[in-house]
Short mmCIF file of C-alpha atoms and ligand atoms in Angstrom, two decimals:
data_model
loop_
_atom_site.label_atom_id
_atom_site.label_comp_id
_atom_site.label_asym_id
_atom_site.label_seq_id
_atom_site.Cartn_x
_atom_site.Cartn_y
_atom_site.Cartn_z
CA UNK F 1 4.87 -31.22 -1.59
CA UNK F 2 6.64 -32.69 1.48
CA UNK F 3 6.96 -30.61 4.69
CA UNK F 4 10.93 -31.13 4.37
CA UNK F 5 10.39 -28.87 1.29
CA UNK F 6 8.59 -26.20 2.92
CA UNK F 7 11.18 -26.01 5.66
CA UNK F 8 14.11 -25.82 2.63
CA UNK F 9 11.82 -23.20 1.13
CA UNK F 10 11.58 -21.21 4.44
CA UNK F 11 15.30 -21.57 5.17
CA UNK F 12 15.93 -20.23 1.55
CA UNK F 13 13.68 -17.15 2.22
CA UNK F 14 15.72 -16.73 5.43
CA UNK F 15 18.86 -16.70 3.95
CA UNK F 16 17.52 -13.86 1.68
CA UNK F 17 16.79 -16.31 -1.55
CA UNK F 18 13.62 -16.26 -3.98
CA UNK F 19 11.12 -18.92 -3.73
CA UNK F 20 8.41 -18.82 -6.06
CA UNK F 21 4.77 -19.82 -4.43
CA UNK F 22 1.24 -20.74 -5.13
CA UNK F 23 -1.76 -18.90 -4.13
CA UNK F 24 -5.62 -19.05 -4.97
CA UNK F 25 -4.85 -16.22 -7.27
CA UNK F 26 -1.66 -16.45 -9.43
CA UNK F 27 2.04 -17.63 -8.49
CA UNK F 28 3.77 -14.87 -6.09
CA UNK F 29 7.61 -14.46 -5.79
CA UNK F 30 8.59 -14.32 -2.74
CA UNK F 31 11.48 -12.85 -0.64
CA UNK F 32 11.86 -11.67 3.21
CA UNK F 33 9.94 -8.71 3.46
CA UNK F 34 12.41 -7.65 6.15
CA UNK F 35 15.60 -7.88 4.08
CA UNK F 36 16.46 -4.99 1.68
CA UNK F 37 18.54 -7.00 -0.42
CA UNK F 38 16.14 -9.74 -0.68
CA UNK F 39 13.44 -7.85 -2.10
CA UNK F 40 15.97 -5.65 -4.41
CA UNK F 41 16.22 -9.33 -6.17
CA UNK F 42 12.68 -9.54 -6.86
CA UNK F 43 12.47 -6.29 -8.77
CA UNK F 44 16.08 -7.57 -10.44
CA UNK F 45 14.41 -10.74 -11.73
CA UNK F 46 11.01 -9.48 -12.44
CA UNK F 47 12.69 -6.19 -14.24
CA UNK F 48 10.02 -4.35 -12.18
CA UNK F 49 10.49 -0.73 -11.43
CA UNK F 50 11.33 -0.08 -8.14
CA UNK F 51 8.36 2.70 -8.16
CA UNK F 52 5.75 0.33 -7.90
CA UNK F 53 5.24 -1.54 -4.28
CA UNK F 54 5.10 -4.77 -3.77
CA UNK F 55 2.33 -6.56 -1.40
CA UNK F 56 3.02 -8.66 1.72
CA UNK F 57 1.86 -12.18 2.32
CA UNK F 58 1.46 -13.48 5.99
CA UNK F 59 -0.03 -16.63 7.53
CA UNK F 60 -2.61 -14.69 9.60
CA UNK F 61 -4.08 -11.40 11.20
CA UNK F 62 -1.48 -11.79 14.16
CA UNK F 63 1.44 -11.71 11.74
CA UNK F 64 -0.11 -8.88 9.79
CA UNK F 65 -0.39 -6.78 13.21
CA UNK F 66 3.14 -7.51 13.41
CA UNK F 67 3.69 -5.23 10.49
CA UNK F 68 1.66 -2.27 10.66
CA UNK F 69 1.28 1.08 13.04
CA UNK F 70 -2.59 1.07 12.85
CA UNK F 71 -4.89 -1.88 12.32
CA UNK F 72 -8.44 0.08 11.66
CA UNK F 73 -11.74 -1.76 12.82
CA UNK F 74 -12.76 -2.36 9.16
CA UNK F 75 -9.27 -4.08 8.33
CA UNK F 76 -10.17 -6.63 11.39
CA UNK F 77 -13.74 -7.18 10.18
CA UNK F 78 -12.51 -7.41 6.37
CA UNK F 79 -9.86 -10.03 7.41
CA UNK F 80 -11.68 -11.81 9.80
CA UNK F 81 -14.56 -12.32 6.94
CA UNK F 82 -12.23 -12.86 3.61
CA UNK F 83 -8.84 -14.04 5.25
CA UNK F 84 -7.29 -16.34 3.94
CA UNK F 85 -8.63 -15.02 0.66
CA UNK F 86 -7.79 -12.86 -2.57
CA UNK F 87 -8.44 -9.73 -0.52
CA UNK F 88 -5.02 -7.09 -0.25
CA UNK F 89 -5.42 -4.51 2.81
CA UNK F 90 -3.47 -1.32 2.83
CA UNK F 91 -2.52 0.07 6.09
CA UNK F 92 0.15 2.23 7.50
CA UNK F 93 3.48 0.14 8.37
CA UNK F 94 6.22 -0.37 10.67
CA UNK F 95 9.84 0.10 10.14
CA UNK F 96 10.49 -4.16 9.97
CA UNK F 97 8.91 -3.72 6.39
CA UNK F 98 11.92 -2.17 4.46
CA UNK F 99 11.13 0.87 2.29
CA UNK F 100 12.38 -0.97 -0.99
CA UNK F 101 8.92 -3.21 -0.31
CA UNK F 102 6.55 0.10 -0.88
CA UNK F 103 8.58 2.12 -3.07
CA UNK F 104 9.38 4.49 0.10
CA UNK F 105 5.52 4.51 0.79
CA UNK F 106 4.45 4.48 4.46
CA UNK F 107 2.06 1.99 3.84
CA UNK F 108 2.13 -1.95 2.98
CA UNK F 109 -0.44 -4.37 1.49
CA UNK F 110 -1.37 -7.77 3.08
CA UNK F 111 -3.00 -10.52 2.47
CA UNK F 112 -3.01 -14.26 3.89
CA UNK F 113 -3.47 -16.49 0.56
CA UNK F 114 -5.97 -19.17 0.65
CA UNK F 115 -3.56 -22.04 -0.52
CA UNK F 116 -2.83 -24.71 2.27
CA UNK F 117 1.19 -25.20 0.87
CA UNK F 118 1.71 -21.73 1.43
CA UNK F 119 0.07 -20.87 4.68
CA UNK F 120 2.07 -23.63 5.79
CA UNK F 121 5.43 -22.03 4.32
CA UNK F 122 4.08 -18.41 6.14
CA UNK F 123 3.74 -20.39 9.30
CA UNK F 124 6.90 -21.87 9.09
CA UNK F 125 8.98 -18.82 8.09
CA UNK F 126 6.91 -16.78 10.72
CA UNK F 127 7.05 -13.23 8.97
CA UNK F 128 5.82 -11.27 5.95
CA UNK F 129 6.51 -12.61 2.51
CA UNK F 130 7.16 -10.18 -0.13
CA UNK F 131 5.49 -11.48 -3.18
CA UNK F 132 4.28 -9.74 -6.35
CA UNK F 133 3.34 -12.09 -9.53
CA UNK F 134 6.23 -14.60 -10.30
CA UNK F 135 6.38 -13.14 -13.83
CA UNK F 136 8.53 -10.65 -16.12
CA UNK F 137 7.19 -7.30 -15.05
CA UNK F 138 4.28 -6.26 -17.50
CA UNK F 139 3.72 -9.63 -18.70
CA UNK F 140 0.85 -12.12 -18.15
CA UNK F 141 0.66 -13.52 -14.86
CA UNK F 142 1.46 -17.09 -13.89
CA UNK F 143 -1.27 -19.60 -13.10
CA UNK F 144 0.49 -22.70 -12.79
CA UNK F 145 4.29 -23.62 -11.79
CA UNK F 146 5.29 -24.58 -15.22
CA UNK F 147 4.46 -20.79 -16.09
CA UNK F 148 6.95 -19.67 -13.55
CA UNK F 149 9.64 -21.94 -14.85
CA UNK F 150 9.15 -20.56 -18.59
CA UNK F 151 9.25 -16.55 -17.19
CA UNK F 152 11.79 -16.62 -14.33
CA UNK F 153 13.10 -20.27 -13.95
CA UNK F 154 16.89 -18.91 -14.13
CA UNK F 155 16.83 -16.74 -11.35
CA UNK F 156 14.72 -18.30 -9.08
CA UNK F 157 16.39 -20.91 -5.99
CA UNK F 158 12.98 -23.09 -5.59
CA UNK F 159 9.72 -23.22 -6.63
CA UNK F 160 7.17 -24.70 -4.67
CA UNK F 161 4.50 -26.51 -7.01
CA UNK F 162 1.08 -26.21 -5.70
CA UNK F 163 -1.33 -26.91 -8.97
CA UNK F 164 -3.29 -24.35 -10.54
CA UNK F 165 -4.27 -21.54 -8.93
CA UNK F 166 -8.16 -21.59 -8.26
CA UNK F 167 -8.97 -18.12 -8.56
CA UNK F 168 -6.75 -17.08 -11.40
CA UNK F 169 -6.31 -13.56 -11.21
CA UNK F 170 -4.89 -11.03 -8.87
CA UNK F 171 -6.55 -9.87 -5.53
CA UNK F 172 -8.72 -7.12 -4.58
CA UNK F 173 -6.22 -4.00 -3.34
CA UNK F 174 -8.08 -2.41 -1.27
CA UNK F 175 -6.31 0.98 0.95
CA UNK F 176 -7.54 1.47 4.54
CA UNK F 177 -5.02 4.10 5.08
CA UNK F 178 -7.26 7.12 4.16
CA UNK F 179 -9.95 8.93 5.05
CA UNK F 180 -12.38 6.65 2.75
CA UNK F 181 -11.87 3.26 1.90
CA UNK F 182 -10.42 2.96 -1.55
CA UNK F 183 -10.33 -0.06 -4.06
CA UNK F 184 -7.22 0.22 -5.91
CA UNK F 185 -7.53 -2.52 -7.91
CA UNK F 186 -10.54 -4.66 -8.69
CA UNK F 187 -10.12 -8.83 -8.13
CA UNK F 188 -11.03 -12.02 -6.23
CA UNK F 189 -13.37 -10.24 -3.61
CA UNK F 190 -15.75 -7.73 -5.14
CA UNK F 191 -16.69 -4.33 -4.19
CA UNK F 192 -20.24 -5.62 -3.08
CA UNK F 193 -18.75 -8.44 -0.62
CA UNK F 194 -16.61 -5.64 0.89
CA UNK F 195 -19.36 -3.33 1.24
CA UNK F 196 -21.71 -5.99 2.62
CA UNK F 197 -18.77 -5.77 5.62
CA UNK F 198 -18.07 -2.11 6.19
CA UNK F 199 -20.52 -0.14 4.22
CA UNK F 200 -19.84 2.28 0.98
CA UNK F 201 -16.03 2.28 -0.48
CA UNK F 202 -14.81 4.54 -3.24
CA UNK F 203 -13.30 2.69 -6.30
CA UNK F 204 -10.22 4.54 -8.26
CA UNK F 205 -11.60 5.82 -11.68
CA UNK F 206 -8.94 4.25 -14.41
CA UNK F 207 -8.91 1.02 -13.44
CA UNK F 208 -12.43 0.28 -13.48
CA UNK F 209 -13.94 2.51 -15.61
CA UNK F 210 -16.04 0.82 -18.60
CA UNK F 211 -14.53 -0.16 -21.84
CA UNK F 212 -16.39 2.72 -23.58
CA UNK F 213 -14.79 5.29 -21.21
CA UNK F 214 -11.21 3.54 -22.07
CA UNK F 215 -12.15 3.76 -25.85
CA UNK F 216 -12.89 7.76 -25.60
CA UNK F 217 -8.93 8.07 -24.00
CA UNK F 218 -6.88 5.45 -25.53
CA UNK F 219 -3.50 4.95 -23.55
CA UNK F 220 -5.02 5.75 -20.52
CA UNK F 221 -4.64 2.43 -19.48
CA UNK F 222 -1.02 1.34 -18.53
CA UNK F 223 -0.27 -2.19 -20.49
CA UNK F 224 -0.07 -4.30 -18.16
CA UNK F 225 -0.33 -8.33 -18.11
CA UNK F 226 0.39 -8.09 -21.92
CA UNK F 227 1.21 -11.18 -24.05
CA UNK F 228 3.65 -10.61 -26.64
CA UNK F 229 1.19 -10.37 -30.07
CA UNK F 230 -0.61 -7.29 -30.20
CA UNK F 231 -4.25 -7.89 -28.28
CA UNK F 232 -7.54 -5.80 -29.10
CA UNK F 233 -10.79 -5.68 -27.22
CA UNK F 234 -14.20 -5.88 -29.17
CA UNK F 235 -17.54 -5.48 -28.17
CA UNK F 236 -20.02 -8.25 -29.34
CA UNK F 237 -21.50 -5.68 -31.92
CA UNK F 238 -18.32 -5.37 -33.57
CA UNK F 239 -17.45 -8.72 -33.86
CA UNK F 240 -18.36 -8.66 -37.35
CA UNK F 241 -15.43 -6.23 -38.02
CA UNK F 242 -12.84 -8.95 -37.14
CA UNK F 243 -10.55 -9.97 -39.89
CA UNK F 244 -11.22 -13.46 -41.25
CA UNK F 245 -9.40 -16.42 -39.70
CA UNK F 246 -8.82 -13.90 -36.65
CA UNK F 247 -7.55 -15.42 -33.17
CA UNK F 248 -10.28 -14.93 -30.68
CA UNK F 249 -9.81 -15.67 -27.10
CA UNK F 250 -12.97 -17.59 -25.89
CA UNK F 251 -13.93 -18.63 -22.62
CA UNK F 252 -16.75 -19.29 -20.31
CA UNK F 253 -19.60 -17.57 -19.61
CA UNK F 254 -19.08 -17.68 -16.22
CA UNK F 255 -16.88 -14.93 -14.44
CA UNK F 256 -15.23 -17.23 -12.00
CA UNK F 257 -14.43 -19.92 -14.60
CA UNK F 258 -13.54 -17.10 -16.94
CA UNK F 259 -11.00 -15.57 -14.33
CA UNK F 260 -9.52 -18.79 -13.31
CA UNK F 261 -8.43 -19.80 -17.12
CA UNK F 262 -7.90 -16.16 -18.95
CA UNK F 263 -3.89 -16.00 -18.19
CA UNK F 264 -3.47 -19.52 -19.16
CA UNK F 265 -5.39 -19.35 -22.04
CA UNK F 266 -4.00 -15.93 -23.13
CA UNK F 267 -0.35 -17.58 -22.67
CA UNK F 268 -1.38 -20.96 -24.76
CA UNK F 269 -2.63 -18.36 -27.59
CA UNK F 270 0.39 -16.14 -27.55
CA UNK F 271 2.73 -19.31 -28.04
CA UNK F 272 1.66 -19.71 -30.97
CA UNK F 273 3.05 -15.48 -31.96
CA UNK F 274 -0.63 -15.14 -34.02
CA UNK F 275 -0.43 -11.67 -35.98
CA UNK F 276 -3.05 -10.50 -33.13
CA UNK F 277 -5.47 -11.82 -30.40
CA UNK F 278 -8.92 -10.71 -30.46
CA UNK F 279 -11.03 -10.64 -27.07
CA UNK F 280 -14.36 -10.04 -26.39
CA UNK F 281 -15.56 -7.62 -23.76
CA UNK F 282 -17.98 -9.54 -21.18
CA UNK F 283 -20.83 -7.33 -20.05
CA UNK F 284 -20.60 -3.73 -18.19
CA UNK F 285 -21.78 -5.53 -14.94
CA UNK F 286 -20.13 -5.79 -11.37
CA UNK F 287 -19.33 -9.96 -11.34
CA UNK F 288 -17.01 -9.18 -14.39
CA UNK F 289 -15.21 -5.92 -13.12
CA UNK F 290 -11.77 -7.71 -12.43
CA UNK F 291 -12.15 -9.82 -15.68
CA UNK F 292 -12.79 -6.59 -17.66
CA UNK F 293 -10.15 -4.98 -15.79
CA UNK F 294 -7.51 -7.52 -17.00
CA UNK F 295 -8.84 -7.74 -20.24
CA UNK F 296 -8.35 -3.58 -20.98
CA UNK F 297 -5.06 -3.70 -19.57
CA UNK F 298 -4.04 -6.36 -21.63
CA UNK F 299 -5.43 -5.16 -24.96
CA UNK F 300 -5.80 -2.10 -26.95
CA UNK F 301 -9.82 -1.23 -28.50
CA UNK F 302 -10.42 -2.45 -31.77
CA UNK F 303 -9.80 0.64 -34.36
P1 LIG K 1 1.38 -7.09 -8.03
O1 LIG K 1 2.67 -7.00 -7.22
O2 LIG K 1 1.20 -7.13 -9.47
O3 LIG K 1 0.39 -8.26 -7.67
O4 LIG K 1 0.57 -5.65 -7.87
C1 LIG K 1 0.55 -5.43 -6.54
C2 LIG K 1 -0.33 -3.91 -6.56
O5 LIG K 1 -0.67 -3.46 -5.48
C3 LIG K 1 -0.02 -2.72 -7.60
O6 LIG K 1 -0.67 -2.22 -8.11
C4 LIG K 1 0.81 -1.84 -6.45
O7 LIG K 1 0.54 -0.80 -7.04
C5 LIG K 1 -0.36 -2.03 -5.26
N1 LIG K 1 0.08 -1.75 -4.05
C6 LIG K 1 1.29 -2.67 -3.29
N2 LIG K 1 1.45 -1.97 -2.43
C7 LIG K 1 0.73 -1.02 -2.00
C8 LIG K 1 0.44 0.40 -1.13
N3 LIG K 1 1.33 0.36 -0.18
N4 LIG K 1 -0.33 1.52 -1.54
C9 LIG K 1 -0.82 1.26 -2.79
N5 LIG K 1 -1.01 0.73 -3.75
C10 LIG K 1 -0.48 -0.44 -3.63
MG1 LIG K 2 1.69 -8.60 -11.18
#
């Protein structure tokens, strides 16, 4: 990827076009966060409900501060520690971020992505880049440029190819706009890592509840990140109940390796449109929290 392509991508963004970009988490679908029409075309391309806010990508802390009314000490400490990286920080926004980005909320989620190509793009673009995952709404997130082409190729003005995403699942979203810091979505930076910097944080109930809890109240999880074939999760103790010849997703015993390959593997299995896909739940353990969250959102419990 040459500098001239990055300059072309930044010019497209400035003129209100859509550019897909690589990050360490998943590929993003980028538009100028200060341009309401450009942001609306993200929602149109994804088929995303306008009530679901987008996060914004910035080159650095200085650019983040231009987009916010308050930059708490905790935000500074966390950004110093984890940026560029998979931690999105939610803080009160300025009017520069158009309301379409945040679904009318007074806060914005910001992060600096850890990908050299996209950091270069953000420096040339010199502003906040709204960027949800570059997939159709409620579908599996893309971790290669080819995934983006398959999902959204026709509606994009450019796709920057930065290889395979290193983390493979979305960023942690941490809300710092309330009285207590709250993890809204588990992701690439763990609760323990955050707590080591700013002390105790809360986590929203539903998203990270254990699979056992989820089974007691099926339907509690919005279906997100879903493949086309029906997908079921099971505990190892239920493996004997799987149908013969079941299409089972198997991956690494290491949570980071698992996360890196999860979406690509799900896509690969889904391409064959099996009658169902089965996924074993990893241990109910802090290091598996984000992966368990994504599995729970992609599956129903095995009846
Ligand atoms: P995605 O665009 O798929 O990476 O999802 C972004 C996530 O961040 C969604 O779960 C949003 O609901 C959440 N989010 C983004 N901005 C905000 C905000 N200002 N306040 C609360 N949650 C947010
Ligand atoms: Mg997404």
